[in-house]
Short mmCIF file of C-alpha atoms in Angstrom, two decimals:
data_model
loop_
_atom_site.label_atom_id
_atom_site.label_comp_id
_atom_site.label_asym_id
_atom_site.label_seq_id
_atom_site.Cartn_x
_atom_site.Cartn_y
_atom_site.Cartn_z
CA MET I 1 -12.84 42.58 -12.63
CA THR I 2 -13.54 41.17 -16.07
CA GLY I 3 -15.29 38.05 -17.39
CA ALA I 4 -18.21 36.07 -16.00
CA PRO I 5 -18.15 35.43 -12.24
CA LEU I 6 -16.71 32.13 -11.05
CA THR I 7 -18.74 30.06 -8.62
CA VAL I 8 -16.41 28.17 -6.32
CA ALA I 9 -17.58 25.51 -3.88
CA ILE I 10 -15.19 25.14 -0.96
CA VAL I 11 -15.22 22.94 2.13
CA ALA I 12 -12.69 23.50 4.93
CA GLY I 13 -13.07 21.83 8.31
CA GLU I 14 -10.17 23.11 10.43
CA SER I 15 -8.79 26.53 11.30
CA SER I 16 -5.67 25.77 9.28
CA GLY I 17 -7.81 24.74 6.31
CA ASP I 18 -9.85 27.92 6.63
CA LEU I 19 -6.65 30.01 6.38
CA LEU I 20 -5.37 28.00 3.42
CA GLY I 21 -8.72 28.33 1.66
CA ALA I 22 -8.90 32.07 2.19
CA ASP I 23 -5.37 32.52 0.84
CA LEU I 24 -6.23 30.40 -2.21
CA ILE I 25 -9.48 32.27 -2.93
CA ALA I 26 -7.73 35.65 -2.60
CA ALA I 27 -5.11 34.51 -5.11
CA LEU I 28 -7.81 33.08 -7.39
CA LYS I 29 -9.51 36.49 -7.52
CA VAL I 30 -6.25 38.13 -8.57
CA GLU I 31 -5.10 35.43 -11.00
CA SER I 32 -8.50 35.15 -12.73
CA GLY I 33 -9.40 38.83 -12.71
CA ARG I 34 -13.00 37.76 -12.10
CA GLN I 35 -15.54 38.06 -9.32
CA ILE I 36 -15.92 34.89 -7.27
CA ALA I 37 -19.09 33.63 -5.61
CA LEU I 38 -18.52 31.13 -2.82
CA VAL I 39 -20.65 28.30 -1.46
CA GLY I 40 -19.75 25.74 1.17
CA VAL I 41 -18.22 25.50 4.64
CA GLY I 42 -15.46 27.53 6.23
CA GLY I 43 -14.44 29.77 9.09
CA PRO I 44 -13.73 33.46 9.67
CA ALA I 45 -10.95 33.76 7.08
CA LEU I 46 -13.12 32.40 4.27
CA SER I 47 -15.99 34.53 5.56
CA GLU I 48 -13.83 37.59 4.90
CA GLN I 49 -13.47 36.37 1.31
CA GLY I 50 -17.26 36.29 0.93
CA LEU I 51 -18.32 32.83 2.09
CA THR I 52 -21.51 32.40 4.10
CA SER I 53 -20.80 29.05 5.72
CA LEU I 54 -23.60 26.47 5.66
CA PHE I 55 -22.87 25.79 9.37
CA HIS I 56 -20.09 26.49 11.86
CA PHE I 57 -16.96 24.81 10.54
CA SER I 58 -15.91 23.60 14.02
CA GLU I 59 -18.53 20.86 13.70
CA ILE I 60 -16.23 18.95 11.35
CA ALA I 61 -12.93 19.85 13.05
CA ILE I 62 -12.50 16.41 14.61
CA MET I 63 -9.58 14.03 14.99
CA GLY I 64 -9.28 10.40 15.97
CA PHE I 65 -11.45 7.33 15.67
CA VAL I 66 -13.36 7.82 18.92
CA ALA I 67 -14.34 11.39 18.03
CA VAL I 68 -15.52 10.35 14.56
CA VAL I 69 -17.64 7.46 15.88
CA LYS I 70 -19.28 9.64 18.53
CA LYS I 71 -20.24 12.29 15.98
CA LEU I 72 -21.10 9.97 13.11
CA PRO I 73 -24.88 10.59 12.87
CA ARG I 74 -24.38 14.36 12.91
CA LEU I 75 -21.48 14.12 10.44
CA LEU I 76 -23.55 12.07 7.98
CA SER I 77 -26.32 14.66 8.16
CA LEU I 78 -23.89 17.53 7.53
CA ILE I 79 -22.22 15.66 4.65
CA GLY I 80 -25.58 15.30 2.90
CA ARG I 81 -26.53 18.90 3.58
CA THR I 82 -23.22 20.21 2.26
CA ALA I 83 -23.28 18.07 -0.87
CA ASP I 84 -26.88 19.04 -1.65
CA ALA I 85 -26.08 22.77 -1.35
CA ILE I 86 -23.07 22.45 -3.65
CA ILE I 87 -24.98 20.41 -6.21
CA ALA I 88 -27.79 22.99 -6.21
CA ALA I 89 -25.27 25.82 -6.78
CA ARG I 90 -23.72 24.05 -9.79
CA PRO I 91 -20.29 25.62 -9.22
CA ASP I 92 -17.38 25.86 -11.67
CA VAL I 93 -15.05 23.98 -9.32
CA LEU I 94 -15.11 22.22 -5.94
CA ILE I 95 -12.16 22.69 -3.57
CA ILE I 96 -11.94 20.38 -0.55
CA ILE I 97 -9.38 21.18 2.17
CA ASP I 98 -8.07 18.67 4.72
CA SER I 99 -10.55 16.89 7.09
CA PRO I 100 -10.83 13.91 4.68
CA ASP I 101 -13.36 12.02 6.82
CA PHE I 102 -15.79 14.79 5.91
CA THR I 103 -14.60 16.53 2.75
CA HIS I 104 -13.96 13.39 0.70
CA ARG I 105 -17.43 12.05 1.40
CA VAL I 106 -18.86 15.36 0.21
CA ALA I 107 -16.72 15.19 -2.95
CA LYS I 108 -17.94 11.67 -3.74
CA LYS I 109 -21.58 12.71 -3.50
CA VAL I 110 -21.01 15.82 -5.60
CA ARG I 111 -19.05 13.90 -8.27
CA LYS I 112 -21.90 11.42 -8.58
CA ALA I 113 -24.40 14.23 -9.27
CA LEU I 114 -22.03 16.50 -11.25
CA PRO I 115 -19.58 14.15 -13.01
CA ASP I 116 -17.94 16.91 -15.09
CA LEU I 117 -17.23 19.24 -12.15
CA PRO I 118 -13.47 19.66 -11.51
CA VAL I 119 -12.57 18.68 -7.93
CA VAL I 120 -9.36 19.90 -6.29
CA ASN I 121 -8.08 18.49 -3.00
CA TYR I 122 -5.93 21.02 -1.08
CA VAL I 123 -3.72 19.26 1.51
CA CYS I 124 -2.92 15.70 0.53
CA PRO I 125 -4.43 13.06 2.82
CA SER I 126 -1.75 11.09 4.63
CA VAL I 127 -2.16 8.06 2.35
CA TRP I 128 1.62 7.64 2.51
CA ALA I 129 1.28 6.98 6.25
CA TRP I 130 -1.60 4.54 6.34
CA LYS I 131 -4.56 3.20 4.34
CA GLU I 132 -2.61 3.49 1.08
CA TYR I 133 -5.57 2.11 -0.87
CA ARG I 134 -7.18 5.56 -0.56
CA ALA I 135 -4.76 7.02 -3.12
CA PRO I 136 -5.99 5.14 -6.23
CA ALA I 137 -9.58 5.40 -4.95
CA MET I 138 -9.28 9.20 -4.99
CA ARG I 139 -8.90 9.20 -8.79
CA ALA I 140 -12.64 8.59 -9.05
CA TYR I 141 -13.56 11.92 -7.46
CA VAL I 142 -10.43 14.15 -7.32
CA ASP I 143 -8.83 15.70 -10.41
CA HIS I 144 -5.79 17.31 -8.80
CA VAL I 145 -4.15 17.38 -5.37
CA LEU I 146 -2.40 20.50 -4.07
CA ALA I 147 0.23 19.17 -1.68
CA VAL I 148 1.84 21.13 1.15
CA LEU I 149 4.71 18.70 1.78
CA PRO I 150 7.48 18.23 -0.80
CA PHE I 151 7.59 14.41 -0.68
CA GLU I 152 3.88 13.95 -1.41
CA PRO I 153 3.84 14.16 -5.26
CA GLU I 154 6.28 11.24 -5.47
CA ALA I 155 4.28 9.28 -2.89
CA MET I 156 0.99 9.85 -4.73
CA ALA I 157 2.56 8.82 -8.05
CA ARG I 158 3.96 5.66 -6.46
CA LEU I 159 0.54 4.81 -5.02
CA ASP I 160 -1.29 5.60 -8.29
CA GLY I 161 -3.18 8.54 -6.84
CA PRO I 162 -4.46 11.63 -8.69
CA PRO I 163 -2.00 14.13 -10.24
CA THR I 164 -0.32 15.97 -7.36
CA THR I 165 1.69 19.18 -7.22
CA TYR I 166 3.70 20.53 -4.31
CA ILE I 167 2.69 24.19 -4.08
CA GLY I 168 4.43 25.06 -0.81
CA HIS I 169 3.49 25.32 2.83
CA ARG I 170 2.18 28.52 4.42
CA LEU I 171 4.59 28.14 7.34
CA ARG I 172 7.60 28.35 5.04
CA ALA I 173 6.80 32.00 4.28
CA LEU I 174 5.02 33.00 7.49
CA PRO I 175 6.40 36.42 8.53
CA GLU I 176 6.20 35.69 12.27
CA LEU I 177 8.12 32.44 11.87
CA LEU I 178 10.77 33.97 9.62
CA GLN I 179 11.28 36.78 12.15
CA VAL I 180 11.79 34.21 14.91
CA ARG I 181 14.24 32.37 12.69
CA GLU I 182 16.33 35.50 12.15
CA THR I 183 16.26 36.33 15.87
CA LEU I 184 17.46 32.86 16.81
CA ILE I 185 20.24 32.86 14.21
CA GLU I 186 21.53 36.08 15.74
CA ARG I 187 21.22 34.72 19.31
CA ARG I 188 23.00 31.50 18.38
CA ARG I 189 26.24 33.37 17.85
CA GLY I 190 26.49 33.80 21.61
CA MET I 191 25.42 30.28 22.57
CA VAL I 192 26.39 29.33 26.12
CA SER I 193 27.31 25.97 27.62
CA GLU I 194 24.26 25.73 29.94
CA VAL I 195 20.59 25.15 29.13
CA SER I 196 18.68 28.39 29.75
CA ASN I 197 15.23 28.56 28.10
CA ILE I 198 13.14 25.41 27.57
CA LEU I 199 9.95 25.72 25.52
CA LEU I 200 7.14 23.32 26.47
CA LEU I 201 4.46 22.59 23.85
CA PRO I 202 1.99 19.99 25.18
CA GLY I 203 -0.48 20.32 22.28
CA SER I 204 -3.83 22.04 21.88
CA ARG I 205 -6.22 19.15 22.48
CA ASN I 206 -7.39 18.32 25.98
CA HIS I 207 -6.31 14.67 25.91
CA GLU I 208 -2.81 15.62 24.68
CA ILE I 209 -2.31 18.16 27.44
CA ARG I 210 -3.55 15.89 30.22
CA ARG I 211 -1.38 12.99 29.07
CA LEU I 212 1.82 14.91 28.34
CA LEU I 213 2.08 17.73 30.89
CA PRO I 214 2.64 15.38 33.86
CA ILE I 215 5.49 13.78 31.89
CA PHE I 216 6.92 17.21 31.08
CA GLY I 217 6.76 18.07 34.78
CA GLU I 218 8.65 14.90 35.69
CA THR I 219 11.27 15.73 33.06
CA ILE I 220 11.86 19.13 34.64
CA LYS I 221 12.29 17.44 38.05
CA VAL I 222 14.93 15.12 36.54
CA LEU I 223 16.76 18.12 35.09
CA ALA I 224 16.78 19.84 38.49
CA SER I 225 18.09 16.67 40.17
CA ARG I 226 20.94 16.65 37.65
CA GLY I 227 21.82 20.25 38.47
CA THR I 228 20.29 21.74 35.32
CA HIS I 229 18.28 24.84 36.21
CA CYS I 230 16.44 26.70 33.48
CA ARG I 231 13.64 29.05 32.59
CA LEU I 232 10.41 27.33 31.49
CA LEU I 233 8.27 28.77 28.70
CA LEU I 234 4.92 27.07 28.08
CA ALA I 235 2.84 28.05 25.04
CA THR I 236 -0.86 27.20 24.87
CA VAL I 237 -4.10 28.22 23.19
CA PRO I 238 -6.64 30.46 25.00
CA TYR I 239 -9.24 27.75 25.54
CA GLN I 240 -6.73 25.45 27.26
CA GLN I 241 -4.98 27.92 29.54
CA GLU I 242 -7.02 26.98 32.62
CA SER I 243 -6.22 23.28 32.16
CA VAL I 244 -2.55 24.14 31.73
CA ARG I 245 -2.47 26.24 34.89
CA GLU I 246 -4.26 23.50 36.84
CA LEU I 247 -1.88 20.78 35.66
CA THR I 248 1.28 22.79 36.39
CA GLN I 249 0.31 24.32 39.74
CA GLY I 250 2.06 21.54 41.66
CA TRP I 251 5.35 21.83 39.79
CA GLN I 252 8.40 22.76 41.85
CA GLN I 253 9.21 25.39 39.23
CA GLN I 254 6.35 27.30 37.65
CA PRO I 255 6.51 27.82 33.87
CA GLU I 256 5.84 31.19 32.28
CA ILE I 257 2.62 30.64 30.32
CA PHE I 258 2.27 32.23 26.89
CA VAL I 259 -1.34 32.33 25.67
CA GLY I 260 -2.38 32.81 22.04
CA GLU I 261 -0.64 32.93 18.67
CA ALA I 262 1.31 36.17 19.10
CA ALA I 263 2.57 35.07 22.52
CA LYS I 264 3.57 31.70 21.08
CA TRP I 265 5.93 33.34 18.58
CA GLN I 266 7.38 35.42 21.43
CA ALA I 267 8.10 32.20 23.34
CA PHE I 268 9.65 30.67 20.21
CA ALA I 269 11.98 33.67 19.89
CA GLU I 270 13.23 33.20 23.46
CA ALA I 271 13.66 29.40 23.35
CA ASP I 272 16.91 27.43 23.22
CA VAL I 273 15.29 23.99 23.00
CA ALA I 274 11.75 22.55 22.96
CA LEU I 275 9.84 19.56 24.31
CA ALA I 276 6.75 19.15 22.13
CA ALA I 277 3.69 17.08 21.35
CA SER I 278 3.99 15.44 17.95
CA GLY I 279 2.17 17.42 15.27
CA THR I 280 2.49 20.41 12.95
CA VAL I 281 4.29 22.31 15.71
CA LEU I 282 7.36 20.13 15.02
CA LEU I 283 7.50 21.63 11.54
CA GLU I 284 7.16 25.13 13.01
CA LEU I 285 10.08 24.41 15.33
CA ALA I 286 12.21 22.97 12.54
CA LEU I 287 11.61 25.92 10.21
CA ALA I 288 12.32 28.37 13.03
CA GLY I 289 15.48 26.48 14.00
CA ILE I 290 14.64 25.34 17.55
CA PRO I 291 16.02 21.89 18.46
CA THR I 292 13.22 19.71 19.77
CA ILE I 293 12.11 16.33 21.04
CA SER I 294 8.81 14.82 19.87
CA THR I 295 6.45 13.07 22.31
CA TYR I 296 2.99 11.56 21.95
CA LYS I 297 0.50 9.45 23.87
CA THR I 298 -1.89 7.60 21.56
CA ASP I 299 -5.43 6.54 22.39
CA VAL I 300 -6.43 2.88 22.62
CA LEU I 301 -7.91 2.64 19.12
CA ILE I 302 -4.84 4.11 17.44
CA ARG I 303 -2.68 1.60 19.31
CA MET I 304 -4.85 -1.18 17.86
CA VAL I 305 -4.00 -0.16 14.28
CA LEU I 306 -0.34 0.78 14.72
CA ALA I 307 0.71 -2.21 12.64
CA ARG I 308 -1.12 -0.73 9.64
CA ILE I 309 0.75 2.58 9.76
CA LYS I 310 3.33 2.61 6.97
CA ALA I 311 5.22 5.86 7.67
CA TRP I 312 8.66 5.27 9.19
CA SER I 313 8.33 8.44 11.31
CA GLY I 314 5.57 10.54 12.83
CA ALA I 315 7.61 13.75 12.70
CA LEU I 316 7.22 15.91 9.59
CA PRO I 317 10.80 17.25 9.73
CA ASN I 318 12.07 13.67 9.56
CA LEU I 319 9.83 12.78 6.61
CA ILE I 320 10.84 15.92 4.69
CA ALA I 321 14.57 15.50 5.36
CA ASP I 322 14.20 11.75 4.70
CA TYR I 323 16.31 10.78 7.70
CA PRO I 324 15.89 10.91 11.51
CA VAL I 325 16.45 14.50 12.59
CA VAL I 326 14.08 14.77 15.57
CA PRO I 327 14.07 12.06 18.29
CA GLU I 328 10.59 10.61 18.88
CA TYR I 329 9.12 9.08 22.03
CA PHE I 330 5.68 7.41 22.12
CA ASP I 331 3.50 5.88 24.82
CA GLU I 332 5.37 3.56 27.21
CA PHE I 333 8.68 4.44 25.59
CA ILE I 334 8.47 7.99 26.96
CA ARG I 335 11.01 8.27 29.76
CA PRO I 336 11.46 11.61 31.57
CA THR I 337 15.04 10.54 32.30
CA ALA I 338 15.74 10.22 28.56
CA LEU I 339 13.91 13.45 27.71
CA ALA I 340 15.97 15.34 30.30
CA ARG I 341 19.24 14.13 28.83
CA TRP I 342 18.11 15.10 25.33
CA LEU I 343 17.21 18.58 26.56
CA GLU I 344 20.68 18.95 28.04
CA ARG I 345 22.31 17.89 24.77
CA LEU I 346 20.08 19.92 22.46
CA GLY I 347 19.90 23.02 24.63
CA THR I 348 23.65 23.60 24.65
CA ASP I 349 26.38 23.93 22.04
CA THR I 350 26.94 20.21 21.33
CA PRO I 351 27.41 18.06 18.18
CA ASP I 352 23.83 16.78 18.71
CA ARG I 353 22.46 20.32 18.52
CA ALA I 354 24.60 21.18 15.49
CA ALA I 355 23.44 18.02 13.66
CA MET I 356 19.78 18.81 14.31
CA LEU I 357 20.15 22.41 13.12
CA THR I 358 21.82 21.12 9.95
CA GLY I 359 18.83 18.84 9.41
CA PHE I 360 16.43 21.74 10.01
CA GLN I 361 18.25 23.80 7.39
CA GLU I 362 17.74 20.96 4.93
CA VAL I 363 14.02 20.92 5.73
CA PHE I 364 13.87 24.69 5.22
CA ASP I 365 15.62 24.40 1.84
CA ARG I 366 13.51 21.46 0.60
CA MET I 367 10.30 23.35 1.30
CA ALA I 368 11.27 26.38 -0.80
CA THR I 369 9.05 27.28 -3.78
CA GLU I 370 9.29 29.88 -6.53
CA ARG I 371 5.68 31.05 -6.10
CA ALA I 372 3.49 31.60 -3.07
CA PRO I 373 1.23 28.58 -2.33
CA GLY I 374 -2.01 30.46 -3.04
CA GLU I 375 -0.74 31.81 -6.38
CA HIS I 376 0.52 28.41 -7.51
CA GLY I 377 -2.70 26.68 -6.45
CA ALA I 378 -4.84 29.29 -8.18
CA ALA I 379 -2.89 28.83 -11.42
CA ILE I 380 -3.47 25.06 -11.32
CA ILE I 381 -7.20 25.54 -10.73
CA LEU I 382 -7.53 28.00 -13.60
CA ASP I 383 -5.62 25.58 -15.82
CA LEU I 384 -8.08 22.82 -14.90
CA LEU I 385 -11.00 25.10 -15.76
CA HIS I 386 -9.38 26.08 -19.07
CA ASN I 387 -8.79 22.42 -19.99
CA LYS I 388 -12.39 21.61 -19.19
CA LYS I 389 -13.60 24.47 -21.37
CA THR I 390 -11.38 23.50 -24.31
CA GLY I 391 -11.95 19.76 -23.91
CA HIS I 392 -8.37 18.89 -22.89
CA SER I 393 -7.59 16.50 -20.03
#
């Protein structure tokens, strides 16, 4: 490698952010042709790129108001510790990834101490969904946003946020997902008139699983009462498999449980239709081409602020396609009787299924990019550094 080493500060608070960060750093090494020294917070993927994390990144992998409030004293301590370490390292650039409750507070502290340090935000906060005032506020401490959803640059421009570029989403080029997609396209040619394989995805968080699995079980009972008999595939993460087994042990029909990432893709490849918790998994299903229904049970504090949520849909495929593709059921509006009928319609060769697959193809096409996300992001970062060096804005 040539040239002086680059010192990059990076803060990633979720497993997905750790993977995105590692991909970006790997591309930055190639694009710059320079050695890179890392400081900050990350997980195993960033560790492989050379980061010694200041603390275990799971400490900031939190979601929801209740979780944030409970951990607030510890979070404030970690924010200060992270900012101080970055300021002491005097890096060439700061990259913050997702987890805005944590990473943005770090960025504000660092910007105050190092006002000329370029700050890049990878994964746009959902300012288009709620708390829109955050977008213009970000201009004070973020120089560029690397977006992973194609509608976000327009949304950030409309809200007067920092410059934003859609660089692509890792799922769009994920080999495992693309293999599933090809398998399902081939299988679809022999589509039958009866529902056969139903994929159940109750989420990865404990509260999601405990709220949704009983509803999923009732839905399966409704299907059986209507004469629809099928194979059940349930995908979960290793640390939740015992809860899943406990919650399904009383079901009339036992699901086949697929544990871990590799097993999840196997279940995807065998599925005709899915019943899922709202979240990123809906995008995985859309890109793979598996018709699905979205469900979610919110906690009490989220229900209190529902009126402030601006997004017209909670399903990413719908937001990307810009029209309702996936049916959504929340809280008291979740009816197993409705879910069962949707599964019958989407799991067989019907106009409803064909319309959803057409929408999923549109999502797939809209998310296409000419360059890999890491390469594109690295090029933007190097451009920022060049402009800083030459005095251009």
